[in-house]
Amino acid sequence: MRLFHVSEEPNIKKFVPRIPTRDDLDKTKGLVWALNERCLPNFLTPRDCPRVTYYAGERTTQEDVSKFFSSSARHCVTIEHGWHKKMLETTLYIYEFDTTSFYLQDECAGYYVSQQTEVPISVTKYNDLYEELFKRNVEVRLLDYLWDLGRSVQKSSLNWSLCRMANALPEIGV
């Protein structure tokens, strides 16, 4: 297993545990967050880019595969059209960690956490985010509006994640 942290910052020398902001996590323990290789594509976008991501899992039905994929890919990252230019302009740095002190936090999201300061074992620079997604056989979609897709994916048998949706265009009719 390989674990990563994605950032727009090029020179992070160490990752110090931070108190989580999520209400469902223990706020007395600082954490360093990482993600597995399977879910890395969900973060190959600018940090604040709203996105709907999903992939086929063990319990995904053929009906949902047919409904949500238009290629042979079984992982999809969907962003708003308005973020296309920012995707082209953004450089990401992928920090890899030694996995020894990490433990699983969320299997579907691919999140792992460590309670100690972590020093990356390597860093890789990605200048072309679309190319990195295509190399991983990820279907990339650009839509005017993400909310309808997000609601549909949440009701499906797919593994999904809605990221930075506070930055998405407002829901129509709400």
PDB file of C-alpha atoms in Angstrom:
ATOM      1  CA  MET A   1       0.000   0.000   0.000  1.00  0.00           C
ATOM      2  CA  ARG A   2       1.132   3.547  -0.774  1.00  0.00           C
ATOM      3  CA  LEU A   3      -0.133   6.696   0.967  1.00  0.00           C
ATOM      4  CA  PHE A   4      -0.079  10.268  -0.297  1.00  0.00           C
ATOM      5  CA  HIS A   5      -0.855  13.862   0.526  1.00  0.00           C
ATOM      6  CA  VAL A   6      -1.733  16.281  -2.294  1.00  0.00           C
ATOM      7  CA  SER A   7      -0.844  19.969  -2.037  1.00  0.00           C
ATOM      8  CA  GLU A   8      -0.296  23.065  -4.127  1.00  0.00           C
ATOM      9  CA  GLU A   9       2.646  23.861  -1.832  1.00  0.00           C
ATOM     10  CA  PRO A  10       6.009  22.685  -3.207  1.00  0.00           C
ATOM     11  CA  ASN A  11       8.270  22.513  -0.154  1.00  0.00           C
ATOM     12  CA  ILE A  12       6.559  20.841   2.779  1.00  0.00           C
ATOM     13  CA  LYS A  13       9.304  19.264   4.870  1.00  0.00           C
ATOM     14  CA  LYS A  14       7.109  17.761   7.592  1.00  0.00           C
ATOM     15  CA  PHE A  15       3.432  17.251   8.295  1.00  0.00           C
ATOM     16  CA  VAL A  16       2.460  18.095  11.863  1.00  0.00           C
ATOM     17  CA  PRO A  17      -0.774  16.633  13.291  1.00  0.00           C
ATOM     18  CA  ARG A  18      -3.693  19.060  13.283  1.00  0.00           C
ATOM     19  CA  ILE A  19      -6.898  18.957  15.296  1.00  0.00           C
ATOM     20  CA  PRO A  20      -9.681  17.835  12.941  1.00  0.00           C
ATOM     21  CA  THR A  21     -12.445  20.289  12.109  1.00  0.00           C
ATOM     22  CA  ARG A  22     -15.003  17.561  11.400  1.00  0.00           C
ATOM     23  CA  ASP A  23     -17.542  17.117  14.176  1.00  0.00           C
ATOM     24  CA  ASP A  24     -17.513  13.312  13.856  1.00  0.00           C
ATOM     25  CA  LEU A  25     -13.818  13.076  14.851  1.00  0.00           C
ATOM     26  CA  ASP A  26     -12.091  13.284  18.231  1.00  0.00           C
ATOM     27  CA  LYS A  27     -10.949  16.883  18.646  1.00  0.00           C
ATOM     28  CA  THR A  28      -8.413  15.954  21.326  1.00  0.00           C
ATOM     29  CA  LYS A  29      -6.087  14.165  18.878  1.00  0.00           C
ATOM     30  CA  GLY A  30      -4.216  15.895  16.099  1.00  0.00           C
ATOM     31  CA  LEU A  31      -3.987  13.980  12.813  1.00  0.00           C
ATOM     32  CA  VAL A  32      -1.898  13.897   9.665  1.00  0.00           C
ATOM     33  CA  TRP A  33      -4.109  12.903   6.736  1.00  0.00           C
ATOM     34  CA  ALA A  34      -3.121  10.736   3.789  1.00  0.00           C
ATOM     35  CA  LEU A  35      -4.969   8.870   1.081  1.00  0.00           C
ATOM     36  CA  ASN A  36      -4.435   5.617  -0.694  1.00  0.00           C
ATOM     37  CA  GLU A  37      -3.510   5.241  -4.343  1.00  0.00           C
ATOM     38  CA  ARG A  38      -7.017   4.101  -5.276  1.00  0.00           C
ATOM     39  CA  CYS A  39      -8.529   7.430  -4.198  1.00  0.00           C
ATOM     40  CA  LEU A  40      -5.641   9.700  -5.238  1.00  0.00           C
ATOM     41  CA  PRO A  41      -7.490  10.789  -8.431  1.00  0.00           C
ATOM     42  CA  ASN A  42     -10.187  12.434  -6.279  1.00  0.00           C
ATOM     43  CA  PHE A  43      -7.582  15.016  -5.261  1.00  0.00           C
ATOM     44  CA  LEU A  44      -5.860  15.665  -8.591  1.00  0.00           C
ATOM     45  CA  THR A  45      -7.660  18.991  -8.929  1.00  0.00           C
ATOM     46  CA  PRO A  46      -7.012  22.472  -7.547  1.00  0.00           C
ATOM     47  CA  ARG A  47      -7.596  22.390  -3.786  1.00  0.00           C
ATOM     48  CA  ASP A  48     -10.751  24.498  -3.748  1.00  0.00           C
ATOM     49  CA  CYS A  49     -12.251  22.991  -6.897  1.00  0.00           C
ATOM     50  CA  PRO A  50     -15.731  21.571  -6.258  1.00  0.00           C
ATOM     51  CA  ARG A  51     -16.041  18.053  -7.598  1.00  0.00           C
ATOM     52  CA  VAL A  52     -18.144  14.940  -7.662  1.00  0.00           C
ATOM     53  CA  THR A  53     -16.000  11.819  -7.712  1.00  0.00           C
ATOM     54  CA  TYR A  54     -17.023   8.198  -7.797  1.00  0.00           C
ATOM     55  CA  TYR A  55     -15.715   4.748  -8.572  1.00  0.00           C
ATOM     56  CA  ALA A  56     -17.113   1.272  -8.998  1.00  0.00           C
ATOM     57  CA  GLY A  57     -16.710  -0.967  -5.972  1.00  0.00           C
ATOM     58  CA  GLU A  58     -17.527  -4.546  -5.086  1.00  0.00           C
ATOM     59  CA  ARG A  59     -21.224  -3.758  -4.572  1.00  0.00           C
ATOM     60  CA  THR A  60     -21.645  -1.544  -7.640  1.00  0.00           C
ATOM     61  CA  THR A  61     -24.394  -2.777  -9.951  1.00  0.00           C
ATOM     62  CA  GLN A  62     -24.040  -3.106 -13.710  1.00  0.00           C
ATOM     63  CA  GLU A  63     -26.996  -0.735 -14.006  1.00  0.00           C
ATOM     64  CA  ASP A  64     -25.050   1.994 -12.198  1.00  0.00           C
ATOM     65  CA  VAL A  65     -21.927   1.328 -14.280  1.00  0.00           C
ATOM     66  CA  SER A  66     -24.006   1.812 -17.432  1.00  0.00           C
ATOM     67  CA  LYS A  67     -25.705   4.913 -16.030  1.00  0.00           C
ATOM     68  CA  PHE A  68     -22.670   6.757 -14.645  1.00  0.00           C
ATOM     69  CA  PHE A  69     -19.779   5.855 -16.971  1.00  0.00           C
ATOM     70  CA  SER A  70     -19.446   6.616 -20.670  1.00  0.00           C
ATOM     71  CA  SER A  71     -16.101   4.856 -21.151  1.00  0.00           C
ATOM     72  CA  SER A  72     -14.264   1.750 -19.959  1.00  0.00           C
ATOM     73  CA  ALA A  73     -13.037   3.719 -16.936  1.00  0.00           C
ATOM     74  CA  ARG A  74     -14.497   2.796 -13.554  1.00  0.00           C
ATOM     75  CA  HIS A  75     -13.473   5.989 -11.772  1.00  0.00           C
ATOM     76  CA  CYS A  76     -14.812   9.470 -12.587  1.00  0.00           C
ATOM     77  CA  VAL A  77     -13.903  12.995 -11.528  1.00  0.00           C
ATOM     78  CA  THR A  78     -16.449  15.663 -12.498  1.00  0.00           C
ATOM     79  CA  ILE A  79     -15.800  19.393 -12.172  1.00  0.00           C
ATOM     80  CA  GLU A  80     -17.628  22.530 -13.258  1.00  0.00           C
ATOM     81  CA  HIS A  81     -16.738  24.090 -16.623  1.00  0.00           C
ATOM     82  CA  GLY A  82     -15.657  27.214 -14.791  1.00  0.00           C
ATOM     83  CA  TRP A  83     -12.754  25.306 -13.213  1.00  0.00           C
ATOM     84  CA  HIS A  84     -11.289  24.029 -16.492  1.00  0.00           C
ATOM     85  CA  LYS A  85      -8.781  26.876 -16.867  1.00  0.00           C
ATOM     86  CA  LYS A  86      -7.678  26.588 -13.233  1.00  0.00           C
ATOM     87  CA  MET A  87      -7.123  22.822 -13.800  1.00  0.00           C
ATOM     88  CA  LEU A  88      -4.806  23.683 -16.695  1.00  0.00           C
ATOM     89  CA  GLU A  89      -2.878  26.252 -14.653  1.00  0.00           C
ATOM     90  CA  THR A  90      -2.488  24.361 -11.364  1.00  0.00           C
ATOM     91  CA  THR A  91       0.614  22.450 -10.353  1.00  0.00           C
ATOM     92  CA  LEU A  92       0.245  19.851  -7.619  1.00  0.00           C
ATOM     93  CA  TYR A  93       2.849  18.203  -5.424  1.00  0.00           C
ATOM     94  CA  ILE A  94       2.190  14.629  -4.387  1.00  0.00           C
ATOM     95  CA  TYR A  95       3.924  13.753  -1.132  1.00  0.00           C
ATOM     96  CA  GLU A  96       4.372  10.081  -0.339  1.00  0.00           C
ATOM     97  CA  PHE A  97       4.624   8.742   3.206  1.00  0.00           C
ATOM     98  CA  ASP A  98       6.068   5.719   4.909  1.00  0.00           C
ATOM     99  CA  THR A  99       2.885   3.871   5.923  1.00  0.00           C
ATOM    100  CA  THR A 100       4.127   2.495   9.249  1.00  0.00           C
ATOM    101  CA  SER A 101       2.253   4.803  11.639  1.00  0.00           C
ATOM    102  CA  PHE A 102      -0.900   5.350   9.563  1.00  0.00           C
ATOM    103  CA  TYR A 103      -4.209   3.607  10.205  1.00  0.00           C
ATOM    104  CA  LEU A 104      -7.438   3.475   8.200  1.00  0.00           C
ATOM    105  CA  GLN A 105      -9.901   6.294   8.899  1.00  0.00           C
ATOM    106  CA  ASP A 106     -12.400   5.871   6.016  1.00  0.00           C
ATOM    107  CA  GLU A 107     -12.201   2.944   3.602  1.00  0.00           C
ATOM    108  CA  CYS A 108     -14.503   4.339   0.894  1.00  0.00           C
ATOM    109  CA  ALA A 109     -12.680   7.685   0.812  1.00  0.00           C
ATOM    110  CA  GLY A 110      -9.272   6.015   1.088  1.00  0.00           C
ATOM    111  CA  TYR A 111      -8.338   8.143   4.108  1.00  0.00           C
ATOM    112  CA  TYR A 112      -5.576   7.126   6.496  1.00  0.00           C
ATOM    113  CA  VAL A 113      -4.358   9.097   9.504  1.00  0.00           C
ATOM    114  CA  SER A 114      -1.316   9.267  11.734  1.00  0.00           C
ATOM    115  CA  GLN A 115      -1.109  10.889  15.154  1.00  0.00           C
ATOM    116  CA  GLN A 116       2.572  11.746  14.812  1.00  0.00           C
ATOM    117  CA  THR A 117       4.582  14.203  12.731  1.00  0.00           C
ATOM    118  CA  GLU A 118       5.326  12.692   9.340  1.00  0.00           C
ATOM    119  CA  VAL A 119       8.223  13.437   7.004  1.00  0.00           C
ATOM    120  CA  PRO A 120       7.515  12.639   3.340  1.00  0.00           C
ATOM    121  CA  ILE A 121       9.711  10.004   1.704  1.00  0.00           C
ATOM    122  CA  SER A 122       9.270  11.566  -1.738  1.00  0.00           C
ATOM    123  CA  VAL A 123       7.510  14.343  -3.616  1.00  0.00           C
ATOM    124  CA  THR A 124       6.378  14.331  -7.233  1.00  0.00           C
ATOM    125  CA  LYS A 125       5.381  17.420  -9.202  1.00  0.00           C
ATOM    126  CA  TYR A 126       2.338  17.212 -11.495  1.00  0.00           C
ATOM    127  CA  ASN A 127       1.996  20.010 -14.066  1.00  0.00           C
ATOM    128  CA  ASP A 128      -0.754  18.471 -16.201  1.00  0.00           C
ATOM    129  CA  LEU A 129      -3.624  17.333 -13.988  1.00  0.00           C
ATOM    130  CA  TYR A 130      -5.756  16.060 -16.849  1.00  0.00           C
ATOM    131  CA  GLU A 131      -2.889  13.890 -18.097  1.00  0.00           C
ATOM    132  CA  GLU A 132      -2.383  12.447 -14.602  1.00  0.00           C
ATOM    133  CA  LEU A 133      -6.060  11.545 -14.415  1.00  0.00           C
ATOM    134  CA  PHE A 134      -6.046  10.006 -17.902  1.00  0.00           C
ATOM    135  CA  LYS A 135      -2.916   7.958 -17.050  1.00  0.00           C
ATOM    136  CA  ARG A 136      -4.930   6.425 -14.210  1.00  0.00           C
ATOM    137  CA  ASN A 137      -7.836   5.579 -16.545  1.00  0.00           C
ATOM    138  CA  VAL A 138     -10.108   8.118 -14.859  1.00  0.00           C
ATOM    139  CA  GLU A 139     -13.053   9.485 -16.784  1.00  0.00           C
ATOM    140  CA  VAL A 140     -13.076  13.281 -16.521  1.00  0.00           C
ATOM    141  CA  ARG A 141     -16.289  15.231 -16.979  1.00  0.00           C
ATOM    142  CA  LEU A 142     -16.971  18.946 -17.088  1.00  0.00           C
ATOM    143  CA  LEU A 143     -20.500  20.073 -16.297  1.00  0.00           C
ATOM    144  CA  ASP A 144     -22.185  23.438 -15.871  1.00  0.00           C
ATOM    145  CA  TYR A 145     -23.647  22.326 -12.559  1.00  0.00           C
ATOM    146  CA  LEU A 146     -22.681  19.559 -10.101  1.00  0.00           C
ATOM    147  CA  TRP A 147     -25.608  19.227  -7.708  1.00  0.00           C
ATOM    148  CA  ASP A 148     -27.878  16.965  -9.777  1.00  0.00           C
ATOM    149  CA  LEU A 149     -25.035  14.525 -10.442  1.00  0.00           C
ATOM    150  CA  GLY A 150     -24.050  14.663  -6.783  1.00  0.00           C
ATOM    151  CA  ARG A 151     -27.548  13.744  -5.618  1.00  0.00           C
ATOM    152  CA  SER A 152     -27.793  10.903  -8.153  1.00  0.00           C
ATOM    153  CA  VAL A 153     -24.422   9.447  -7.225  1.00  0.00           C
ATOM    154  CA  GLN A 154     -25.328   9.530  -3.525  1.00  0.00           C
ATOM    155  CA  LYS A 155     -28.336   7.292  -4.268  1.00  0.00           C
ATOM    156  CA  SER A 156     -26.306   4.839  -6.374  1.00  0.00           C
ATOM    157  CA  SER A 157     -24.310   1.722  -5.554  1.00  0.00           C
ATOM    158  CA  LEU A 158     -21.054   3.528  -6.387  1.00  0.00           C
ATOM    159  CA  ASN A 159     -18.371   4.634  -3.943  1.00  0.00           C
ATOM    160  CA  TRP A 160     -18.544   8.422  -4.064  1.00  0.00           C
ATOM    161  CA  SER A 161     -17.208  11.652  -2.640  1.00  0.00           C
ATOM    162  CA  LEU A 162     -18.467  15.211  -2.992  1.00  0.00           C
ATOM    163  CA  CYS A 163     -15.552  17.567  -2.335  1.00  0.00           C
ATOM    164  CA  ARG A 164     -15.530  21.343  -1.798  1.00  0.00           C
ATOM    165  CA  MET A 165     -19.185  21.617  -2.760  1.00  0.00           C
ATOM    166  CA  ALA A 166     -19.454  24.880  -0.809  1.00  0.00           C
ATOM    167  CA  ASN A 167     -17.523  26.322  -3.767  1.00  0.00           C
ATOM    168  CA  ALA A 168     -19.899  24.887  -6.363  1.00  0.00           C
ATOM    169  CA  LEU A 169     -22.391  27.035  -8.230  1.00  0.00           C
ATOM    170  CA  PRO A 170     -25.565  27.318  -6.122  1.00  0.00           C
ATOM    171  CA  GLU A 171     -28.262  24.717  -6.434  1.00  0.00           C
ATOM    172  CA  ILE A 172     -30.877  25.675  -8.989  1.00  0.00           C
ATOM    173  CA  GLY A 173     -34.255  26.470  -7.466  1.00  0.00           C
ATOM    174  CA  VAL A 174     -33.015  26.425  -3.862  1.00  0.00           C
TER     175      VAL A 174
END
